[in-house]
Coordinates of C-alpha atoms in Angstrom, one line a residue:
X1 CA -6.1 18.1 -23.3
X2 CA -5.2 21.6 -24.1
X3 CA -4.0 24.1 -21.5
X4 CA -2.9 27.7 -22.0
X5 CA 0.5 28.5 -20.5
X6 CA 0.5 31.2 -17.9
X7 CA 2.3 34.4 -19.0
X8 CA 5.0 35.2 -16.4
X9 CA 4.3 38.9 -16.3
X10 CA 0.6 38.2 -15.4
X11 CA 1.4 35.9 -12.5
X12 CA 1.5 38.4 -9.7
X13 CA -1.5 40.5 -11.0
X14 CA -3.9 37.6 -11.1
X15 CA -2.9 36.4 -7.7
X16 CA -3.3 39.8 -6.2
X17 CA -6.8 40.1 -7.6
X18 CA -7.6 36.6 -6.4
X19 CA -6.0 36.6 -2.9
X20 CA -6.6 40.0 -1.5
X21 CA -10.4 39.8 -1.4
X22 CA -10.1 36.4 0.2
X23 CA -7.8 37.7 2.9
X24 CA -10.1 40.6 3.7
X25 CA -13.2 38.4 3.9
X26 CA -11.8 35.2 5.4
X27 CA -8.8 35.8 7.6
X28 CA -7.4 32.6 9.0
X29 CA -4.9 31.9 11.8
X30 CA -1.3 31.8 10.7
X31 CA -0.8 28.3 12.0
X32 CA -3.6 27.1 9.8
X33 CA -2.2 28.9 6.9
X34 CA 1.3 27.6 7.3
X35 CA -0.1 24.0 7.7
X36 CA -1.5 24.2 4.2
X37 CA 2.0 24.4 2.7
X38 CA 4.0 21.2 2.3
X39 CA 7.4 21.2 4.0
X40 CA 9.4 22.1 0.9
X41 CA 7.2 25.1 0.2
X42 CA 7.1 26.2 3.8
X43 CA 10.9 26.1 3.8
X44 CA 11.0 28.2 0.6
X45 CA 8.7 30.8 2.1
X46 CA 10.7 30.9 5.4
X47 CA 13.9 31.5 3.4
X48 CA 12.3 34.5 1.6
X49 CA 13.1 33.1 -1.8
X50 CA 12.2 35.2 -4.8
X51 CA 10.8 34.0 -8.1
X52 CA 8.0 31.6 -8.9
X53 CA 7.1 28.0 -8.0
X54 CA 5.0 25.4 -9.8
X55 CA 2.5 24.2 -7.2
X56 CA -0.4 21.8 -7.0
X57 CA -3.4 23.4 -5.2
X58 CA -6.1 21.2 -3.7
X59 CA -9.5 22.8 -3.0
X60 CA -12.8 22.0 -1.4
X61 CA -15.3 20.2 -3.7
X62 CA -17.1 23.5 -4.4
X63 CA -13.9 25.7 -4.6
X64 CA -12.3 24.6 -7.9
X65 CA -14.8 26.4 -10.1
X66 CA -14.3 29.7 -8.3
X67 CA -10.6 29.5 -8.3
X68 CA -10.6 28.6 -12.0
X69 CA -12.9 31.5 -12.9
X70 CA -10.7 34.0 -11.1
X71 CA -7.7 32.8 -13.0
X72 CA -9.4 32.9 -16.3
X73 CA -10.7 36.5 -15.6
X74 CA -7.1 37.5 -15.0
X75 CA -6.3 36.6 -18.7
X76 CA -4.5 33.4 -17.8
X77 CA -5.4 29.8 -17.2
X78 CA -4.1 26.8 -15.3
X79 CA -1.1 24.7 -16.2
X80 CA -3.0 21.5 -15.2
X81 CA -6.4 20.4 -14.0
X82 CA -6.8 17.4 -11.7
X83 CA -10.5 16.8 -11.2
X84 CA -10.2 13.4 -9.4
X85 CA -8.6 15.1 -6.5
X86 CA -10.1 18.6 -6.8
X87 CA -6.8 20.2 -7.6
X88 CA -5.1 22.4 -10.2
X89 CA -1.5 23.1 -11.0
X90 CA -0.2 26.7 -11.4
X91 CA 3.0 28.7 -11.3
X92 CA 2.8 31.0 -8.3
X93 CA 5.2 33.7 -7.0
X94 CA 6.8 32.5 -3.8
X95 CA 5.8 35.8 -2.1
X96 CA 2.1 35.0 -2.8
X97 CA 2.1 31.5 -1.4
X98 CA 1.2 32.6 2.1
X99 CA -1.6 34.8 0.8
X100 CA -2.9 32.0 -1.4
X101 CA -3.0 29.7 1.7
X102 CA -5.5 32.1 3.3
X103 CA -8.1 31.3 0.7
X104 CA -10.8 29.3 2.6
X105 CA -11.4 27.1 -0.4
X106 CA -7.7 26.0 -0.5
X107 CA -7.1 22.8 1.4
X108 CA -3.4 22.3 0.7
X109 CA -0.6 23.6 -1.6
X110 CA 2.1 21.1 -2.6
X111 CA 5.3 21.5 -4.6
X112 CA 5.0 20.2 -8.2
X113 CA 8.2 18.2 -7.5
X114 CA 10.6 17.2 -10.3
X115 CA 10.4 13.4 -11.0
X116 CA 13.5 11.5 -12.2
X117 CA 14.6 7.9 -12.7
X118 CA 17.7 6.3 -11.1
X119 CA 19.5 3.1 -11.9
X120 CA 22.9 1.3 -11.6
X121 CA 24.6 -1.7 -13.3
X122 CA 24.7 -5.4 -12.5
X123 CA 23.3 -8.7 -13.8
X124 CA 20.9 -11.4 -12.7
X125 CA 18.2 -14.0 -13.5
X126 CA 14.5 -13.4 -13.1
X127 CA 11.8 -15.9 -14.1
X128 CA 13.7 -18.8 -12.5
X129 CA 13.9 -17.1 -9.1
X130 CA 10.1 -16.3 -9.3
X131 CA 9.4 -20.0 -9.7
X132 CA 7.6 -19.5 -13.0
X133 CA 7.4 -22.7 -15.2
X134 CA 7.2 -22.5 -19.0
X135 CA 3.5 -23.1 -18.9
X136 CA 2.6 -20.4 -16.4
X137 CA 0.1 -17.7 -17.1
X138 CA 1.4 -15.0 -19.4
X139 CA -0.7 -11.9 -18.6
X140 CA -2.9 -12.5 -21.6
X141 CA -5.7 -9.9 -21.9
X142 CA -4.3 -7.9 -18.9
X143 CA -3.5 -4.2 -19.6
X144 CA -0.8 -2.3 -17.7
X145 CA -0.4 1.4 -17.7
X146 CA 3.3 2.2 -17.4
X147 CA 3.7 5.8 -16.3
X148 CA 7.4 6.6 -17.0
X149 CA 9.7 8.0 -19.7
X150 CA 7.8 6.4 -22.6
X151 CA 8.2 3.2 -24.6
X152 CA 10.2 2.4 -27.7
X153 CA 8.4 0.0 -30.0
X154 CA 10.0 -3.1 -31.4
X155 CA 9.9 -7.0 -31.3
X156 CA 9.9 -7.0 -27.5
X157 CA 6.3 -5.6 -27.5
X158 CA 5.1 -6.3 -31.0
X159 CA 1.4 -5.3 -31.4
X160 CA 0.8 -5.2 -27.7
X161 CA 1.2 -1.5 -27.3
X162 CA -2.4 -0.5 -26.6
X163 CA -1.8 3.2 -26.6
X164 CA 0.8 6.0 -26.1
X165 CA 0.1 9.4 -24.6
X166 CA 2.7 12.1 -23.9
X167 CA 1.9 14.0 -20.7
X168 CA 5.0 16.1 -21.1
X169 CA 2.9 17.6 -24.0
X170 CA -0.5 17.8 -22.4
X171 CA -1.3 14.1 -22.8
X172 CA -1.5 14.0 -26.6
X173 CA -1.8 10.7 -28.4
X174 CA 1.3 10.2 -30.5
X175 CA 3.7 7.6 -31.8
X176 CA 5.6 5.7 -29.0
X177 CA 9.0 7.1 -28.1
X178 CA 11.4 6.9 -25.1
X179 CA 14.1 9.5 -25.1
X180 CA 15.5 8.3 -21.7
X181 CA 15.1 4.5 -21.8
X182 CA 13.9 3.9 -18.2
X183 CA 10.2 3.3 -19.2
X184 CA 11.1 0.8 -21.9
X185 CA 13.3 -1.2 -19.5
X186 CA 10.5 -1.3 -16.9
X187 CA 7.9 -2.3 -19.5
X188 CA 10.2 -5.0 -20.7
X189 CA 10.4 -6.5 -17.2
X190 CA 6.6 -6.5 -17.0
X191 CA 5.8 -7.7 -20.5
X192 CA 8.9 -8.1 -22.8
X193 CA 8.8 -11.1 -25.1
X194 CA 12.5 -11.8 -24.8
X195 CA 12.6 -12.6 -28.6
X196 CA 15.8 -10.7 -29.2
X197 CA 18.0 -13.1 -27.3
X198 CA 18.5 -16.8 -28.0
X199 CA 16.5 -18.9 -25.5
X200 CA 14.6 -15.9 -24.3
X201 CA 16.6 -15.4 -21.0
X202 CA 15.3 -11.9 -20.6
X203 CA 11.6 -12.6 -21.1
X204 CA 9.3 -10.4 -19.0
X205 CA 7.2 -11.7 -16.2
X206 CA 3.9 -11.4 -18.2
X207 CA 5.0 -11.6 -21.8
X208 CA 1.5 -11.4 -23.3
X209 CA 0.2 -8.4 -21.3
X210 CA -0.6 -5.3 -23.2
X211 CA 1.0 -1.9 -22.4
X212 CA -0.5 1.6 -22.3
X213 CA 2.5 3.9 -22.1
X214 CA 2.0 7.3 -20.4
X215 CA 5.0 9.5 -20.8
X216 CA 5.8 11.9 -17.9
X217 CA 9.6 12.0 -18.0
X218 CA 11.7 13.7 -20.6
X219 CA 14.9 12.6 -22.3
X220 CA 16.9 13.5 -19.2
X221 CA 14.6 11.4 -17.0
X222 CA 12.9 14.4 -15.4
X223 CA 9.3 15.5 -15.1
X224 CA 6.7 17.1 -13.0
X225 CA 4.5 15.6 -10.3
X226 CA 1.5 17.3 -11.9
X227 CA 2.2 15.4 -15.1
X228 CA 2.2 12.1 -13.2
X229 CA -1.1 13.0 -11.5
X230 CA -2.6 13.9 -15.0
X231 CA -1.5 10.5 -16.3
X232 CA -3.0 8.6 -13.3
X233 CA -6.2 10.5 -13.8
X234 CA -6.2 9.7 -17.5
X235 CA -5.7 6.0 -16.8
X236 CA -8.5 6.0 -14.2
X237 CA -11.0 8.0 -16.4
X238 CA -10.3 5.7 -19.4
X239 CA -10.1 2.4 -17.4
X240 CA -12.9 0.8 -19.3
X241 CA -12.2 2.1 -22.8
X242 CA -8.5 1.2 -22.6
X243 CA -9.0 -1.9 -20.3
X244 CA -6.5 -0.7 -17.7
X245 CA -6.1 -3.2 -14.9
X246 CA -2.8 -2.1 -13.3
X247 CA -0.7 1.1 -13.0
X248 CA 3.1 0.9 -12.6
X249 CA 4.7 3.9 -10.9
X250 CA 8.5 3.4 -10.9
X251 CA 9.1 6.9 -9.7
X252 CA 8.6 9.1 -6.6
X253 CA 9.7 12.1 -4.6
X254 CA 10.6 12.7 -0.9
X255 CA 7.5 13.0 1.3
X256 CA 6.8 16.6 2.2
X257 CA 3.4 16.3 3.8
X258 CA 1.0 13.7 5.2
X259 CA -0.6 11.3 2.8
X260 CA -4.0 12.9 3.4
X261 CA -2.9 16.1 1.7
X262 CA -0.3 14.7 -0.7
X263 CA -1.9 15.2 -4.2
X264 CA 0.0 12.3 -5.7
X265 CA -1.1 9.9 -3.0
X266 CA -4.7 11.1 -3.4
X267 CA -4.5 10.4 -7.2
X268 CA -3.3 6.9 -6.4
X269 CA -6.0 6.3 -3.9
X270 CA -8.7 7.4 -6.4
X271 CA -7.3 5.0 -9.0
X272 CA -7.5 2.1 -6.5
X273 CA -11.1 3.0 -5.6
X274 CA -11.8 2.8 -9.3
X275 CA -10.6 -0.8 -9.2
X276 CA -7.1 -0.4 -10.6
X277 CA -4.2 -2.1 -8.9
X278 CA -1.4 0.4 -8.4
X279 CA 2.2 -0.7 -7.9
X280 CA 4.8 1.8 -6.7
X281 CA 8.6 1.7 -6.2
X282 CA 9.6 2.3 -2.6
X283 CA 12.7 4.4 -3.4
X284 CA 16.4 4.0 -3.3
X285 CA 17.0 5.9 0.0
X286 CA 17.9 2.9 2.1
X287 CA 21.4 4.2 3.2
X288 CA 22.0 7.0 5.7
X289 CA 24.0 9.8 4.1
X290 CA 25.5 10.5 7.5
X291 CA 26.7 7.0 8.6
X292 CA 26.7 5.1 5.3
X293 CA 24.7 2.3 7.0
X294 CA 21.2 1.0 6.3
X295 CA 18.6 3.6 7.5
X296 CA 14.9 3.9 8.0
X297 CA 12.1 6.2 6.9
X298 CA 13.3 6.6 3.3
X299 CA 10.0 5.6 1.5
X300 CA 9.1 8.0 -1.3
X301 CA 5.7 9.4 -2.4
X302 CA 3.6 7.8 -3.8
X303 CA 4.9 4.7 -2.1
X304 CA 3.3 6.2 1.1
X305 CA -0.1 5.7 -0.4
X306 CA -1.9 3.3 1.9
X307 CA -3.6 1.3 -0.9
X308 CA -0.6 1.2 -3.3
X309 CA 1.5 -1.9 -3.4
X310 CA 4.9 -0.5 -2.4
X311 CA 7.9 -2.5 -3.4
X312 CA 11.5 -2.7 -2.2
X313 CA 14.5 -4.3 -4.0
X314 CA 16.2 -7.7 -3.6
X315 CA 19.6 -8.8 -4.8
X316 CA 19.1 -12.4 -6.1
X317 CA 22.9 -12.9 -6.6
X318 CA 22.2 -14.2 -10.1
X319 CA 20.8 -17.5 -8.9
X320 CA 17.4 -19.1 -8.9
X321 CA 17.7 -20.2 -5.3
X322 CA 16.1 -18.0 -2.7
X323 CA 18.5 -18.9 0.2
X324 CA 21.2 -16.4 -1.0
X325 CA 18.8 -13.5 -1.6
X326 CA 19.4 -10.3 0.3
X327 CA 17.6 -7.0 0.5
X328 CA 19.5 -4.4 -1.5
X329 CA 21.2 -1.9 0.8
X330 CA 19.8 1.0 -1.2
X331 CA 16.2 -0.2 -0.9
X332 CA 14.1 2.3 1.1
X333 CA 12.8 1.1 4.4
X334 CA 9.7 2.3 6.3
X335 CA 8.0 3.7 8.1
X336 CA 6.6 6.5 6.0
X337 CA 7.4 10.1 6.9
X338 CA 4.8 12.1 8.8
X339 CA 2.2 9.3 9.0
X340 CA 4.6 6.6 10.4
X341 CA 2.9 3.8 8.3
X342 CA 4.6 0.5 7.8
X343 CA 6.0 0.1 4.3
X344 CA 7.2 -1.4 2.0
X345 CA 4.5 -4.0 1.5
X346 CA 6.9 -6.6 0.0
X347 CA 10.2 -6.8 -1.8
X348 CA 11.1 -8.3 -5.2
X349 CA 14.1 -9.0 -7.4
X350 CA 15.3 -5.6 -8.6
X351 CA 19.1 -5.6 -8.7
X352 CA 20.9 -5.8 -12.1
X353 CA 17.9 -7.0 -14.1
X354 CA 18.3 -7.3 -17.8
X355 CA 15.4 -6.0 -19.9
X356 CA 14.5 -4.3 -23.2
X357 CA 16.7 -1.3 -24.3
X358 CA 15.4 1.8 -26.1
X359 CA 18.3 2.1 -28.5
X360 CA 17.6 5.7 -29.3
X361 CA 17.6 6.7 -25.6
X362 CA 20.1 8.6 -23.6
X363 CA 20.7 5.7 -21.3
X364 CA 21.6 3.4 -24.2
X365 CA 23.7 5.9 -26.0
X366 CA 25.7 7.5 -23.2
X367 CA 26.1 4.3 -21.0
X368 CA 27.5 1.5 -23.2
X369 CA 28.6 -0.3 -20.0
X370 CA 24.9 -1.0 -19.2
X371 CA 24.3 -2.8 -22.5
X372 CA 23.8 -6.6 -22.7
X373 CA 24.3 -7.4 -26.4
X374 CA 22.8 -4.8 -28.6
X375 CA 19.1 -5.1 -27.5
X376 CA 19.1 -5.0 -23.7
X377 CA 20.2 -3.0 -20.7
X378 CA 20.9 -4.1 -17.1
X379 CA 19.6 -1.7 -14.4
X380 CA 19.1 -1.9 -10.7
X381 CA 16.6 -0.4 -8.2
X382 CA 13.2 -0.4 -6.7
X383 CA 11.9 0.8 -10.1
X384 CA 12.9 -2.6 -11.5
X385 CA 11.4 -4.4 -8.5
X386 CA 8.1 -2.6 -9.0
X387 CA 8.1 -3.8 -12.6
X388 CA 8.5 -7.4 -11.5
X389 CA 5.6 -7.1 -9.1
X390 CA 3.4 -5.4 -11.7
X391 CA 4.1 -8.4 -14.0
X392 CA 3.2 -10.7 -11.2
X393 CA -0.1 -8.8 -10.7
X394 CA -0.9 -9.4 -14.3
X395 CA -0.4 -13.2 -13.8
X396 CA -2.6 -13.1 -10.7
X397 CA -5.4 -11.4 -12.5
X398 CA -5.2 -13.8 -15.5
X399 CA -5.2 -16.9 -13.3
X400 CA -8.2 -15.7 -11.3
X401 CA -10.2 -14.6 -14.3
X402 CA -9.6 -18.0 -16.0
X403 CA -11.1 -19.7 -13.0
X404 CA -13.8 -17.1 -12.1
X405 CA -14.5 -14.9 -15.1
X406 CA -17.4 -13.1 -13.6
X407 CA -15.9 -12.2 -10.2
X408 CA -12.8 -10.0 -10.5
X409 CA -10.4 -9.6 -7.6
X410 CA -10.4 -6.2 -6.0
X411 CA -7.0 -4.4 -5.6
X412 CA -6.8 -5.1 -1.9
X413 CA -7.3 -8.8 -2.5
X414 CA -4.4 -8.8 -5.0
X415 CA -2.2 -7.0 -2.4
X416 CA -3.2 -9.5 0.2
X417 CA -2.4 -12.5 -2.1
X418 CA 1.1 -11.0 -2.8
X419 CA 1.8 -10.6 0.9
X420 CA 0.4 -13.9 2.1
X421 CA 2.3 -16.0 -0.4
X422 CA 5.6 -14.0 -0.1
X423 CA 8.8 -15.7 1.1
X424 CA 10.7 -14.4 4.2
X425 CA 14.3 -13.7 3.5
X426 CA 17.3 -13.5 5.9
X427 CA 20.5 -11.4 6.2
X428 CA 24.1 -12.6 6.2
X429 CA 23.8 -13.6 9.8
X430 CA 20.7 -15.8 9.2
X431 CA 18.3 -13.4 10.8
X432 CA 15.0 -12.4 9.2
X433 CA 14.9 -8.9 8.0
X434 CA 12.4 -6.8 9.9
X435 CA 9.0 -5.9 8.4
X436 CA 10.1 -2.3 7.7
X437 CA 12.9 -3.7 5.5
X438 CA 11.2 -6.6 3.6
X439 CA 7.5 -6.0 4.3
X440 CA 5.7 -9.3 4.4
X441 CA 8.5 -10.9 2.4
X442 CA 9.8 -11.4 -1.1
X443 CA 7.4 -11.8 -4.0
X444 CA 6.5 -15.4 -4.9
X445 CA 4.9 -15.3 -8.3
X446 CA 4.3 -19.1 -8.5
X447 CA 2.6 -19.2 -5.1
X448 CA 0.5 -16.1 -5.8
X449 CA -0.8 -17.6 -9.1
X450 CA -1.7 -20.9 -7.2
X451 CA -3.6 -19.1 -4.5
X452 CA -5.4 -16.6 -6.9
X453 CA -6.7 -19.5 -9.1
X454 CA -8.6 -20.9 -6.0
X455 CA -10.2 -17.7 -4.8
X456 CA -13.9 -17.3 -5.7
X457 CA -14.8 -13.7 -4.8
X458 CA -18.5 -14.4 -5.4
X459 CA -18.5 -16.3 -2.1
X460 CA -20.6 -14.6 0.7
X461 CA -18.8 -12.1 2.9
X462 CA -17.0 -13.7 5.9
X463 CA -17.2 -17.2 4.3
X464 CA -14.4 -19.5 3.1
X465 CA -13.7 -18.6 -0.5
X466 CA -11.1 -21.2 -1.6
X467 CA -12.6 -23.7 -4.0
X468 CA -9.9 -26.3 -3.3
X469 CA -7.2 -26.8 -0.7
X470 CA -3.8 -25.1 -1.2
X471 CA -0.4 -26.1 0.2
X472 CA 1.2 -23.0 1.8
X473 CA 4.6 -23.5 0.3
X474 CA 6.4 -23.3 -3.1
X475 CA 9.3 -25.3 -4.5
X476 CA 11.9 -23.1 -6.2
X477 CA 15.2 -24.5 -7.4
X478 CA 14.6 -27.7 -5.5
X479 CA 14.0 -25.9 -2.2
X480 CA 10.6 -26.1 -0.4
X481 CA 9.9 -22.6 0.8
X482 CA 7.1 -21.8 3.3
X483 CA 4.8 -18.9 2.6
X484 CA 4.9 -16.0 5.0
X485 CA 1.1 -16.5 5.6
X486 CA 0.8 -13.0 6.9
X487 CA -0.8 -9.7 5.8
X488 CA 0.3 -6.3 7.0
X489 CA -2.8 -4.3 7.8
X490 CA -2.1 -0.9 9.3
X491 CA 0.9 -1.4 11.5
X492 CA 0.3 -5.0 12.5
X493 CA 1.0 -8.4 10.8
X494 CA -1.8 -11.0 10.8
X495 CA -1.4 -14.6 11.8
X496 CA -3.9 -17.2 10.5
X497 CA -5.8 -17.9 7.3
X498 CA -6.4 -14.2 6.4
X499 CA -6.6 -15.0 2.6
X500 CA -8.8 -18.1 2.9
X501 CA -11.9 -16.0 3.8
X502 CA -13.8 -13.4 2.0
X503 CA -13.0 -10.6 4.5
X504 CA -14.4 -7.1 4.2
X505 CA -10.8 -5.9 3.7
X506 CA -10.7 -7.7 0.3
X507 CA -13.7 -5.8 -1.2
X508 CA -13.8 -2.6 -3.2
X509 CA -13.6 0.9 -1.7
X510 CA -11.9 -0.2 1.6
X511 CA -8.7 1.9 2.2
X512 CA -5.8 -0.4 3.1
X513 CA -5.1 -0.3 6.8
X514 CA -8.4 1.4 7.8
X515 CA -10.4 0.3 10.9
X516 CA -12.6 -2.6 9.9
X517 CA -14.1 -5.7 11.6
X518 CA -12.1 -8.9 10.9
X519 CA -13.2 -12.5 11.3
X520 CA -12.4 -14.4 14.5
X521 CA -9.9 -16.6 12.7
X522 CA -7.4 -13.8 12.3
X523 CA -4.9 -13.1 15.0
X524 CA -2.9 -9.9 15.0
X525 CA 0.8 -9.7 16.1
X526 CA 2.9 -6.9 17.5
X527 CA 3.0 -3.4 16.1
X528 CA 5.4 -3.5 13.2
X529 CA 7.1 -0.2 13.9
X530 CA 7.6 -0.4 17.6
X531 CA 7.8 -4.2 17.8
X532 CA 11.1 -4.5 15.9
X533 CA 14.6 -4.3 17.3
X534 CA 15.4 -1.1 15.5
X535 CA 17.7 1.7 16.7
X536 CA 16.3 5.0 15.6
X537 CA 17.9 8.4 16.0
X538 CA 20.8 8.7 13.5
X539 CA 19.4 5.8 11.5
X540 CA 16.8 8.0 9.9
X541 CA 17.4 8.9 6.2
X542 CA 16.1 12.4 6.2
X543 CA 17.6 13.5 9.6
X544 CA 16.6 13.2 13.2
X545 CA 13.8 15.8 13.7
X546 CA 10.9 13.5 14.3
X547 CA 7.8 14.3 16.4
X548 CA 6.4 11.1 17.9
X549 CA 2.8 11.5 19.1
X550 CA 1.6 14.9 20.3
X551 CA 4.1 15.7 23.1
X552 CA 7.2 13.6 22.7
X553 CA 10.1 15.0 20.6
X554 CA 13.1 12.8 20.0
X555 CA 16.4 14.3 19.0
X556 CA 19.5 12.6 17.7
X557 CA 19.7 10.0 20.5
X558 CA 18.5 6.5 19.7
X559 CA 15.1 5.5 21.0
X560 CA 16.8 2.6 22.9
X561 CA 18.0 5.2 25.4
X562 CA 14.4 5.8 26.5
X563 CA 12.7 2.6 25.5
X564 CA 14.9 0.0 27.2
X565 CA 17.9 -2.2 26.4
X566 CA 16.9 -3.8 23.1
X567 CA 15.2 -1.0 21.3
X568 CA 11.9 -2.8 21.0
X569 CA 8.7 -1.4 22.3
X570 CA 5.0 -1.0 21.5
X571 CA 3.6 2.4 21.0
X572 CA 1.6 1.9 24.2
X573 CA 4.9 2.4 26.1
X574 CA 4.9 6.0 25.0
X575 CA 3.6 8.8 27.4
X576 CA 2.9 6.6 30.4
X577 CA 1.0 3.9 28.6
X578 CA -1.2 6.1 26.4
X579 CA -1.1 4.8 22.8
X580 CA -0.2 7.7 20.4
X581 CA 0.1 7.3 16.6
X582 CA 3.5 8.5 15.5
X583 CA 3.5 11.8 13.7
X584 CA 6.6 12.6 11.7
X585 CA 7.9 16.2 11.7
X586 CA 9.6 18.2 9.0
X587 CA 12.2 16.5 6.8
X588 CA 15.7 17.8 7.1
X589 CA 15.6 19.5 3.7
X590 CA 19.4 19.7 3.6
X591 CA 19.4 15.9 3.3
X592 CA 17.3 16.0 0.1
X593 CA 19.0 16.4 -3.2
X594 CA 18.5 19.6 -5.1
X595 CA 15.3 19.9 -7.1
X596 CA 12.9 17.9 -4.8
X597 CA 13.3 14.9 -7.0
X598 CA 11.0 11.9 -7.3
X599 CA 13.2 9.0 -7.9
X600 CA 12.6 5.7 -9.6
X601 CA 15.4 3.3 -8.7

């Protein structure tokens, strides 16, 4: 995967040659041009900034060749190519962005945001709180692609590293390394053997799963969105040859545009369509920088991808019991910016988890306070929670394959199993967290394995597909805990046996949340977003400039002032009873940290 680097002095010349003819032949209205830029780039253009900007340009299906040819004729070439989403990455002068937007073959231009990893100290247990017995599935013959800072080989992974590719160096195959340490920690939560501690207390969720490590972050924990897209595309294109079943994305950046034009989201959706389960961290933006209190709408991209399994973080308080679990305050809440989709999909233990350390990494060397012994680190965040869910996905796939080797589960079915078997958790006052905080509930690995082992996907569509009865509860630490028995589809939660039938939703190539016909046994509850007792306004992470629907603009006042006394409402209450899908306006860029970072808690 070789790419020529674009000479800086040639940048403006090639763009002038490319853009001016397009402007003359295909002038477009300014509003349409501006809409092609994501919010971060639009703000940069409005500010009149000088210099250049790395951008990801999505084109029509027949436009990529012409754009590539024009670049090559200028004596330069692209920084990255992304064929699965008809996109390319280039460094463009800020003054040329508006002109580039006028090209009729250009669909959208997005910032190639910097990606980073975030973590903090603490300690806890893992396998016990997941209810995993010693003889549970181990993830055998399941392959997970971990897209992160790399992987340091050692006894924790043995001969189970199935490949290492460095996308900070154009995706070359090389010896495994991890200069930062975040990727090794996440991989250890997924598949670490635990062999370096007596009694294996830090064993991963799926200790026999194989890892393909795709490095996109450098030794400082930073990288480019385009590198992440290239890694996702590589995993998708090589799904069969490498055996990739799951992708873990413990990283993200603030949402600057709708999911339909977000190139990172589109890469995730392409991977899911190819049959790969994609797990993404929700983000660590759960606290308002203004009030210091829990806040909403902090989900990061690609956690806003409809078909991704987006994960929030739980503090398990270092016990196996679930009764004292709490959603971590920093865990990002939904809905998603711009699209107003309900996320996260579920939450999982993610606070202070102990896992494999990359001993040559900057995290290990510069933060001795994070070390547990000399072989492990303890870190916190939705990055860790995503790793736990990815490990659980590996167990689900193994359990189902063992029972039905010729009828694999589609990614949507895996997501449905995780939500349906999840366990609802409560706050300090004994009240259940709302669905925008905990999704369907907290991951229940033991219950998910039990359900997956009974699902025969070869059953006819719309028929009962369980091969034997299942009890909808799980015993953990002596407590009998009922399953949530719900699935969040679109903005509503189901009631009924959604996972007991082979519904169209559980088949391949169905986008999660899309309009489909369900069986008559499924009953849908209230709208998740408007049906919760949530006070909006100042409780929005990115600021208060939100556009709801097409004509209603809410400022800093809480929605309770207009919606009634308890803050609850269905979207049909808006605009005189006309149901309008929420459309989120521009992010308050001042609330976003410098560098447009993608974070992996």
